[in-house]
Tab-separated table of C-alpha atoms in Angstrom:
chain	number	residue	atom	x	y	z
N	184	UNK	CA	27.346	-28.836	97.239
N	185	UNK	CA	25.778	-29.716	100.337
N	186	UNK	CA	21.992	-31.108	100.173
N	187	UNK	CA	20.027	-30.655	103.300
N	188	UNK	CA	17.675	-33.815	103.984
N	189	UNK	CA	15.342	-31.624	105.481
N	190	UNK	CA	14.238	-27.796	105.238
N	191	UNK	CA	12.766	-26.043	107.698
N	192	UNK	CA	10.149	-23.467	106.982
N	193	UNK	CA	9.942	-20.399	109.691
N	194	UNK	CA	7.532	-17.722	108.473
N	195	UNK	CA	7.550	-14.533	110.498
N	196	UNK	CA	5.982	-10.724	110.557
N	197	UNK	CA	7.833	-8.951	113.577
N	198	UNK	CA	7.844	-11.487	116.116
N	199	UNK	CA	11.670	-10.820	116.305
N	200	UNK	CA	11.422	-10.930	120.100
N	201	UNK	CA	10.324	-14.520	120.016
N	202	UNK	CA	12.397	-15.189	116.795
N	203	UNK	CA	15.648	-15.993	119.313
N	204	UNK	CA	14.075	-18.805	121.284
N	205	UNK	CA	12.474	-20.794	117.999
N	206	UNK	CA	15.891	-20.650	116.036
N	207	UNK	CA	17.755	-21.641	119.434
N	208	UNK	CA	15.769	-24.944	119.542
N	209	UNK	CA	16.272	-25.187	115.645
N	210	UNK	CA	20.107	-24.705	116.066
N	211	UNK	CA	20.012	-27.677	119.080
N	212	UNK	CA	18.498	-30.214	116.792
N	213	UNK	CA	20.648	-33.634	117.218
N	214	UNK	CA	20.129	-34.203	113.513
N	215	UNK	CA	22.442	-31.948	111.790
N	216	UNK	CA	21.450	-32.377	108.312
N	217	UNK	CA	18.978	-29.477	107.696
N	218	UNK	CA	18.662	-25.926	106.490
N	219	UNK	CA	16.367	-23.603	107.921
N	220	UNK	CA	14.240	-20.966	105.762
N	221	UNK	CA	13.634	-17.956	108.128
N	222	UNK	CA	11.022	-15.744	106.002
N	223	UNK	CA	9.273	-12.309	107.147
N	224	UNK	CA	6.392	-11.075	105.275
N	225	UNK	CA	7.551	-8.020	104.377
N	226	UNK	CA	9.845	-5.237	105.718
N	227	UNK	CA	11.391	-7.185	108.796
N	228	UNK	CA	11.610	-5.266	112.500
N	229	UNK	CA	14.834	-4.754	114.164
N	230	UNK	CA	14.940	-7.987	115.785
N	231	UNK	CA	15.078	-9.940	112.445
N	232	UNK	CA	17.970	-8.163	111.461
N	233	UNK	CA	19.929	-8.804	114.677
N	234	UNK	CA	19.055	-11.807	114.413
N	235	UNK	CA	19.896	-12.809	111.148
N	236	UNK	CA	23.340	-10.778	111.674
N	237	UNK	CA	24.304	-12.456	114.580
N	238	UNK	CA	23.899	-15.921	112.926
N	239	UNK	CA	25.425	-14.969	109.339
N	240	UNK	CA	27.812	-17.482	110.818
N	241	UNK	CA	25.583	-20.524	110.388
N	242	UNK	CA	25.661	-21.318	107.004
N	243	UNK	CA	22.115	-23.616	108.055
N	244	UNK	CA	20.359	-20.758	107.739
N	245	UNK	CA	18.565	-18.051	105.762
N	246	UNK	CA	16.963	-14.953	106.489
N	247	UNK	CA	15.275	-13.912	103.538
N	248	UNK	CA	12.497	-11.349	102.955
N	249	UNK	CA	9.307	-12.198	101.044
N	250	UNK	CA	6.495	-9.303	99.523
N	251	UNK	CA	4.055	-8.514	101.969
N	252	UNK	CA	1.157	-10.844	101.729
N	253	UNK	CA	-0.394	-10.845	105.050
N	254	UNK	CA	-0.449	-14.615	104.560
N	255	UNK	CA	1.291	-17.269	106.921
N	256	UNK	CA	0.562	-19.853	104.416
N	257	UNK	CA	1.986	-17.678	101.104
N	258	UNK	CA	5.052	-17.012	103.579
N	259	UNK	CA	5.472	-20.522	104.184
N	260	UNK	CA	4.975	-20.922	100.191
N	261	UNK	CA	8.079	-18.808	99.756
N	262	UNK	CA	9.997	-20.756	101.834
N	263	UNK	CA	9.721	-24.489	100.511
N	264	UNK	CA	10.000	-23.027	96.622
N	265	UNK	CA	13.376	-21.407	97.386
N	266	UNK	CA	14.581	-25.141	98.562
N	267	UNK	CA	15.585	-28.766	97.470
N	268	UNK	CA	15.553	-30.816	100.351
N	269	UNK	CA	12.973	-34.107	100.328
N	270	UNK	CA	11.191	-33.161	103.236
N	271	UNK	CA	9.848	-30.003	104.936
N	272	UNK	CA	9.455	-28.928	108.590
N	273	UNK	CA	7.392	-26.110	109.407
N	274	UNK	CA	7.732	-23.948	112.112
N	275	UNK	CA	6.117	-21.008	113.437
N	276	UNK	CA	7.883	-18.020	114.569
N	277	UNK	CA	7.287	-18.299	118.162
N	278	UNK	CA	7.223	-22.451	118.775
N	279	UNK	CA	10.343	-24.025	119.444
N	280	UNK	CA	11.159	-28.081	118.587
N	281	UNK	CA	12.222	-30.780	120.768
N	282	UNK	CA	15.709	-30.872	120.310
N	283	UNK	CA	15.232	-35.031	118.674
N	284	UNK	CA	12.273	-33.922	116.644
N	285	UNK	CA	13.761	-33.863	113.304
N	286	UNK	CA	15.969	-37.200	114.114
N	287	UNK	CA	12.535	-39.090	115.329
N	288	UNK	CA	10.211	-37.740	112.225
N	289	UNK	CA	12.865	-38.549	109.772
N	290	UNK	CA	13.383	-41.534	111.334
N	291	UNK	CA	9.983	-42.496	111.020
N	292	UNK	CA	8.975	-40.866	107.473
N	293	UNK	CA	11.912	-43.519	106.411
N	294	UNK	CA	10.620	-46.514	108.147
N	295	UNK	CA	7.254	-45.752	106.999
N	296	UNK	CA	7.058	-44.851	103.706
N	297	UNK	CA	4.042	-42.394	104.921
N	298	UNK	CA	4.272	-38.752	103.864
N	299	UNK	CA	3.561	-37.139	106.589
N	300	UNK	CA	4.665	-37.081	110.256
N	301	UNK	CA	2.920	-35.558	113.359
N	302	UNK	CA	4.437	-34.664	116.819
N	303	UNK	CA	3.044	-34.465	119.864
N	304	UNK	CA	2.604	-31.292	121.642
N	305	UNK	CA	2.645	-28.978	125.232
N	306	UNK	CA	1.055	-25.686	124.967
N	307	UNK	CA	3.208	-22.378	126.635
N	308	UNK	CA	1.075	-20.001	127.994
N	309	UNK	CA	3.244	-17.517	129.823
N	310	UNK	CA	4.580	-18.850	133.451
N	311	UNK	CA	2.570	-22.087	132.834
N	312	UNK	CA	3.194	-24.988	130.368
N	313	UNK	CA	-0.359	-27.068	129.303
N	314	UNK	CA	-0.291	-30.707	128.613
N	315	UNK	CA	-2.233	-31.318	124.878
N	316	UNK	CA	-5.812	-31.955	125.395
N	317	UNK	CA	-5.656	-34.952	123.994
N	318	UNK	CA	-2.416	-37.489	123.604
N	319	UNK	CA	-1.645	-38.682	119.868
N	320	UNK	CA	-1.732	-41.966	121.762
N	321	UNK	CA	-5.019	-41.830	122.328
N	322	UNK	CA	-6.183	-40.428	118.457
N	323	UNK	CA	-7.356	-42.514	115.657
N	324	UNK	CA	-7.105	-40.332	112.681
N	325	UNK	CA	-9.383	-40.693	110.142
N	326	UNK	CA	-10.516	-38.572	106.675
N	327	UNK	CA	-13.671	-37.211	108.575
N	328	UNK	CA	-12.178	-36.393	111.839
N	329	UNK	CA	-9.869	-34.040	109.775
N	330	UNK	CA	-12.352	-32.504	107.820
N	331	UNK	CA	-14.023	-31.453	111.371
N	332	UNK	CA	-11.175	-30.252	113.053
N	333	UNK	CA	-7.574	-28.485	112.511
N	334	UNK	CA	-5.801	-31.180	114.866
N	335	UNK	CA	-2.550	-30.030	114.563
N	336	UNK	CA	-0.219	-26.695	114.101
N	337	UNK	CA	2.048	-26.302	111.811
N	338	UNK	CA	4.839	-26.618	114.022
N	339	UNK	CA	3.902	-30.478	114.549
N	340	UNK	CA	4.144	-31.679	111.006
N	341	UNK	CA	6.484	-33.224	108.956
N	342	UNK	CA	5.667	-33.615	104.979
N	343	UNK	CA	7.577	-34.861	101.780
N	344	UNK	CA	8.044	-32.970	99.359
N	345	UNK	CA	6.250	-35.308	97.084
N	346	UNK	CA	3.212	-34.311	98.723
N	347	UNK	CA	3.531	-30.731	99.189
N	348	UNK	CA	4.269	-31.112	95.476
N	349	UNK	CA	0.564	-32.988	95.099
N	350	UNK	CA	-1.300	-31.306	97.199
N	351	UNK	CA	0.050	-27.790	95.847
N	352	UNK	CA	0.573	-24.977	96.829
N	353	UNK	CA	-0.615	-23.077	100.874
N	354	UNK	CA	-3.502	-20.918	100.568
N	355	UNK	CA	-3.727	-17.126	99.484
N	356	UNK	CA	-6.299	-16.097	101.761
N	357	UNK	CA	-4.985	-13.600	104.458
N	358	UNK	CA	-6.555	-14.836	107.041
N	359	UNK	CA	-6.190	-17.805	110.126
N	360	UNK	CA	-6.689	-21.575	109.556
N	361	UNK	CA	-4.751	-22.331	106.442
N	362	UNK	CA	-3.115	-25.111	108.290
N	363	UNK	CA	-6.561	-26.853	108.260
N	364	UNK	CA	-7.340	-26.102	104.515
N	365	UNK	CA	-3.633	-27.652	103.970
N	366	UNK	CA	-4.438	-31.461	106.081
N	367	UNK	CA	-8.007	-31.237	104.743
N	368	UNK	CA	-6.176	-31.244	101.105
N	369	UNK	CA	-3.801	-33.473	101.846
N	370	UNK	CA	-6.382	-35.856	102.947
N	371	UNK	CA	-8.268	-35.598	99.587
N	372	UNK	CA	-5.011	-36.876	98.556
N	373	UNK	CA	-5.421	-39.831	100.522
N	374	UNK	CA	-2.209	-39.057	102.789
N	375	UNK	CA	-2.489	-40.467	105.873
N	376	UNK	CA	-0.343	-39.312	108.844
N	377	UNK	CA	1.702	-41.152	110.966
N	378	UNK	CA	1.763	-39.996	114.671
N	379	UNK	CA	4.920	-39.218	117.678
N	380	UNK	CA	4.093	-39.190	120.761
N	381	UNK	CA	7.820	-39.405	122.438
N	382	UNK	CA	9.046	-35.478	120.859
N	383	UNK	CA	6.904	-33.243	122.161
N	384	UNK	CA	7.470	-29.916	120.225
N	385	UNK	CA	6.285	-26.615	122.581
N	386	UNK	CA	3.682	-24.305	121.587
N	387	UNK	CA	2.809	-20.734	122.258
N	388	UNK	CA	-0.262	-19.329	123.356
N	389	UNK	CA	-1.517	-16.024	123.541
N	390	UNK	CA	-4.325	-13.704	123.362
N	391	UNK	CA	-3.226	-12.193	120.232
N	392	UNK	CA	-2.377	-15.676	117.796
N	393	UNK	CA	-5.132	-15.719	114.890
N	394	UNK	CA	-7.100	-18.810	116.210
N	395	UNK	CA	-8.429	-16.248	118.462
N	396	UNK	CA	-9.847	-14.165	116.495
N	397	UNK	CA	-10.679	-15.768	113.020
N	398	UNK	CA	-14.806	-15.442	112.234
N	399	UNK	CA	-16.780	-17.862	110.613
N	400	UNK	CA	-16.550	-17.682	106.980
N	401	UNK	CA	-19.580	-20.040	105.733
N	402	UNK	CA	-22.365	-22.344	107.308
N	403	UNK	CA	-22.489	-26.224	107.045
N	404	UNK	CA	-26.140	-26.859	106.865
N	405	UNK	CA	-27.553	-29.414	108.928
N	406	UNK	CA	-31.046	-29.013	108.751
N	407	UNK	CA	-32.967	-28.161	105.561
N	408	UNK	CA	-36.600	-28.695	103.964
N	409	UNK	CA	-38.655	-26.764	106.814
N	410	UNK	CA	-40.688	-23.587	106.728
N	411	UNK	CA	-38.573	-20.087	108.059
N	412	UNK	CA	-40.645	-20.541	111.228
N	413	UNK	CA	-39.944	-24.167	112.421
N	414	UNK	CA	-36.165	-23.100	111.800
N	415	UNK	CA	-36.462	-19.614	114.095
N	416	UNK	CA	-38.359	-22.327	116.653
N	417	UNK	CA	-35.289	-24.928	116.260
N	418	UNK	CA	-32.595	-22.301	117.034
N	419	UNK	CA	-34.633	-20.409	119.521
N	420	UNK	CA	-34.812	-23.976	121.520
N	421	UNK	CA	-31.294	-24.569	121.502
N	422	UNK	CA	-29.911	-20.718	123.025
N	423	UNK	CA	-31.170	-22.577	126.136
N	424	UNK	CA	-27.673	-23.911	127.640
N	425	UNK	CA	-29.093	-27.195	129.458
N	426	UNK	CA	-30.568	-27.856	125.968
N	427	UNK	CA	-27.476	-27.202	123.968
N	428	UNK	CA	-25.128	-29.189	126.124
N	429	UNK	CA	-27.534	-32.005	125.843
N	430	UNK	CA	-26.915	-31.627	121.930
N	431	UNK	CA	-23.046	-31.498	122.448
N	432	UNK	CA	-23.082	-34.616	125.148
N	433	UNK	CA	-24.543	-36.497	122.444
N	434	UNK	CA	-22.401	-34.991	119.460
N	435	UNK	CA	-19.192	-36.024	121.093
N	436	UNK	CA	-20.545	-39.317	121.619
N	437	UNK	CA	-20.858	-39.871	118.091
N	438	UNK	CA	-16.982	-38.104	117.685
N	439	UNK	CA	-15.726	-40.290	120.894
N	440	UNK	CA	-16.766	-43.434	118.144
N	441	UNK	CA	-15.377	-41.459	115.322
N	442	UNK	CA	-11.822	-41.052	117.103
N	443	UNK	CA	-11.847	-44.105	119.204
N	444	UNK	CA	-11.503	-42.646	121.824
N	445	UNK	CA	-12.414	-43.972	125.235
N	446	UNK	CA	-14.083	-41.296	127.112
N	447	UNK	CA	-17.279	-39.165	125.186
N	448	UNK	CA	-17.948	-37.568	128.322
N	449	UNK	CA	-14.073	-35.844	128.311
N	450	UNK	CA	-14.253	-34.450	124.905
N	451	UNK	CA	-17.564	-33.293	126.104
N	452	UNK	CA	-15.972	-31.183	128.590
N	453	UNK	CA	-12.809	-30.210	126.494
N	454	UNK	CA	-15.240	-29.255	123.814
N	455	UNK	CA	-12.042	-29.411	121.128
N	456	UNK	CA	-14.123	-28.562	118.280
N	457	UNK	CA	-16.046	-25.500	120.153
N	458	UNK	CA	-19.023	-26.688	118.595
N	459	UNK	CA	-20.603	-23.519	117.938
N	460	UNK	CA	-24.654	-23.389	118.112
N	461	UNK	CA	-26.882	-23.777	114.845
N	462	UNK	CA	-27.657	-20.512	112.884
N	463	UNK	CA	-30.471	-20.056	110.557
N	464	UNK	CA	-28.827	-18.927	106.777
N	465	UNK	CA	-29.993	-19.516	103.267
N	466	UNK	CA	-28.686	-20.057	99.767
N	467	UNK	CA	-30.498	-21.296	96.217
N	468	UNK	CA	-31.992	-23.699	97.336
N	469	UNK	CA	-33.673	-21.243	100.679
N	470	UNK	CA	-33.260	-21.154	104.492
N	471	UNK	CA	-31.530	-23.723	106.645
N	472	UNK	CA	-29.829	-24.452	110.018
N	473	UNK	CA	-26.201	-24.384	110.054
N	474	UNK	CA	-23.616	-24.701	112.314
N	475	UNK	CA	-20.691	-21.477	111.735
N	476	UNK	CA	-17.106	-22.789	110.504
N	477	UNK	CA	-14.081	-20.768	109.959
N	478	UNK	CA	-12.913	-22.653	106.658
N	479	UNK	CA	-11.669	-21.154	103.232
N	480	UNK	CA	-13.867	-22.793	100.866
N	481	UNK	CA	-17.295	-23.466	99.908
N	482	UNK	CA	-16.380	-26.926	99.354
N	483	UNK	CA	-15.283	-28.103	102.986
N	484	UNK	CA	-17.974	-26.238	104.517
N	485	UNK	CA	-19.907	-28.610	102.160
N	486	UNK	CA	-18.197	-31.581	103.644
N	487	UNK	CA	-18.297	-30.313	106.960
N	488	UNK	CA	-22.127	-30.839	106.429
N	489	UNK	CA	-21.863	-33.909	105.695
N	490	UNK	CA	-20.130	-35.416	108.376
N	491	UNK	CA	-22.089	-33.695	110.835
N	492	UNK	CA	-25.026	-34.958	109.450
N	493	UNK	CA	-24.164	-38.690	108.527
N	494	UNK	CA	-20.844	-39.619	110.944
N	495	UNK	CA	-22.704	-37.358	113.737
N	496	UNK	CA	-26.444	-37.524	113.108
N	497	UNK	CA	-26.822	-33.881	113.105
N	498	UNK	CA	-29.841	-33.217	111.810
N	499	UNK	CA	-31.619	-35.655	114.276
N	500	UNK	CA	-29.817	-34.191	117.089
N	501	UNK	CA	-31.409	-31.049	116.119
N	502	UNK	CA	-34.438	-31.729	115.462
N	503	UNK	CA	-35.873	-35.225	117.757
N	504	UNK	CA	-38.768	-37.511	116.986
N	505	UNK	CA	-42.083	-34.935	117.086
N	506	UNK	CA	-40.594	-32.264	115.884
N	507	UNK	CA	-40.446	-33.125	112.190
N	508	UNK	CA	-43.460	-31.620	109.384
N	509	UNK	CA	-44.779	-34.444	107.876
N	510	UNK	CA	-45.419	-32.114	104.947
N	511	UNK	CA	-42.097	-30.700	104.571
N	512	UNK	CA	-38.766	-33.019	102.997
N	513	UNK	CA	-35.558	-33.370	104.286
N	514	UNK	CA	-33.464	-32.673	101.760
């Protein structure tokens, strides 16, 4: 019985137009030894089932159908339980891999001994094709840069099973961003990834893709132990845009030191974070400023704070010498 080294994970909901392209560059791969897992969420369209009857041929891959869950991440969880190989490749339905991207992370998952791999990336946007906004090359990764930002798709990563198997299973919720709940988790798990720069994998972009239109879920408080008013006055000040950006120039200053990377002033002006503006919300312990993230738990919202206030100096940012109550506590 053949053993694939490698299963790839493809979750779909009737994108069968795209389908074609993603399993073409799949197909291509140099390394052969795989198995593909090619799983709609639900009742698939008419494309799907073209699909999957023209290539009933290939014994490298499935077309299976999963209950309707409305979830790319329980989709994906379908998937890697209904295989044995070591290591897992995920794939969305409308990216497509560089034809050596399985040979290279392999490759360097072996040499390694890390447990995940990332590739590098160009972004498709119709007639044009976008460089990333920032090289791999040009990244150093660490625990609190992930908890701030997604970083990378799906499409780019390359995991073990070992720690899929640790860091359990993808999220339930229905909606966008369960890629960055996933690397947040794995990073609690003290997996650290190892980065490709050489196998760029190619990304879609559209209007319609879920990054566009997921909402902020919680806050990550920045500022607490004021009266109502000073926070209304704090937020008023910064819906001025000259004042804001000033905030931001500064913020990515603190991230450019964060990253290592050698221009503050770019990431400034790529704004990869889309660092949103403070909002005034409360909880138990009463109001506060926070700044709006789309994440799927209480707890990295939590750590979100954080960061932003010790790693980024948030809270000073915020609120400069002059400003603060002498009567009132930070806390």
């Amino acid at each position: 019985m053949f053993v694939p080294d490698v299963v790839v994970v493809i979750p779909t909901y009737r994108r069968g137009d795209a389908l074609a392209k993603t399993l073409a560059s799949v197909a291509a791969q140099s390394y052969e030894r795989f198995t593909a897992k090619v799983v709609s969420d639900g009742p698939p369209d008419e494309a799907f089932q073209v699909i999957a009857a023209n290539m009933a041929d290939d014994d490298r891959f499935e077309f299976m159908v999963a209950p309707r869950k409305g979830s790319a991440g329980l989709t994906r969880q379908y998937g890697i339980d209904r295989s044995v190989a070591a290591s897992i490749a995920l794939l969305d339905h409308d990216d497509t891999f560089h034809e050596d991207w399985l040979a290279a992370g392999l490759e360097r998952l072996e040499k390694t001994n890390c447990s995940w791999v990332v590739a590098s990336a160009v972004y498709d946007r119709g007639l044009t094709t976008e460089p990333p906004g920032i090289p791999l090359h040009q990244i150093t990764w660490s625990p609190s840069l992930q908890t701030l930002n997604p970083l990378f798709e799906p499409s780019r990563v390359i995991l073990t099973r070992d720690a899929a198997n640790i860091t359990g299973p993808w999220s339930d919720k229905p909606w966008g961003l369960e890629d960055w709940d996933y690397w947040w988790r794995m990073t609690h798990q003290g997996f650290v990834p190892e980065f490709l720069s050489a196998t760029p994998n190619t990304l879609t972009l559209h209007d319609e893709q879920r990054r566009h239109s997921v909402v902020p879920r919680y806050f990550a408080p920045v500022v607490r132990g004021k009266d109502k008013k000073c926070l209304q006055d704090i937020q008023e000040k910064y819906r001025d845009p000259s004042e804001w950006e000033a905030v931001k120039n500064i913020f990515y200053q603190h991230v450019a030191v964060m990253m290592a990377y050698p221009s503050a002033q770019k990431l400034s002006e790529l704004d990869p974070m889309q660092l949103p503006r403070p909002v005034m919300s409360r909880d138990h312990t009463g109001w506060f400023l926070g700044i709006p993230v789309p994440v799927l738990s209480r707890h990295h919202a939590h750590e979100i704070s954080t960061v932003l206030r010790t790693d980024c100096g948030m809270a000073e940012l915020l609120e400069p010498p002059g400003t603060v109550d002498a009567n009132q506590t930070t806390r």
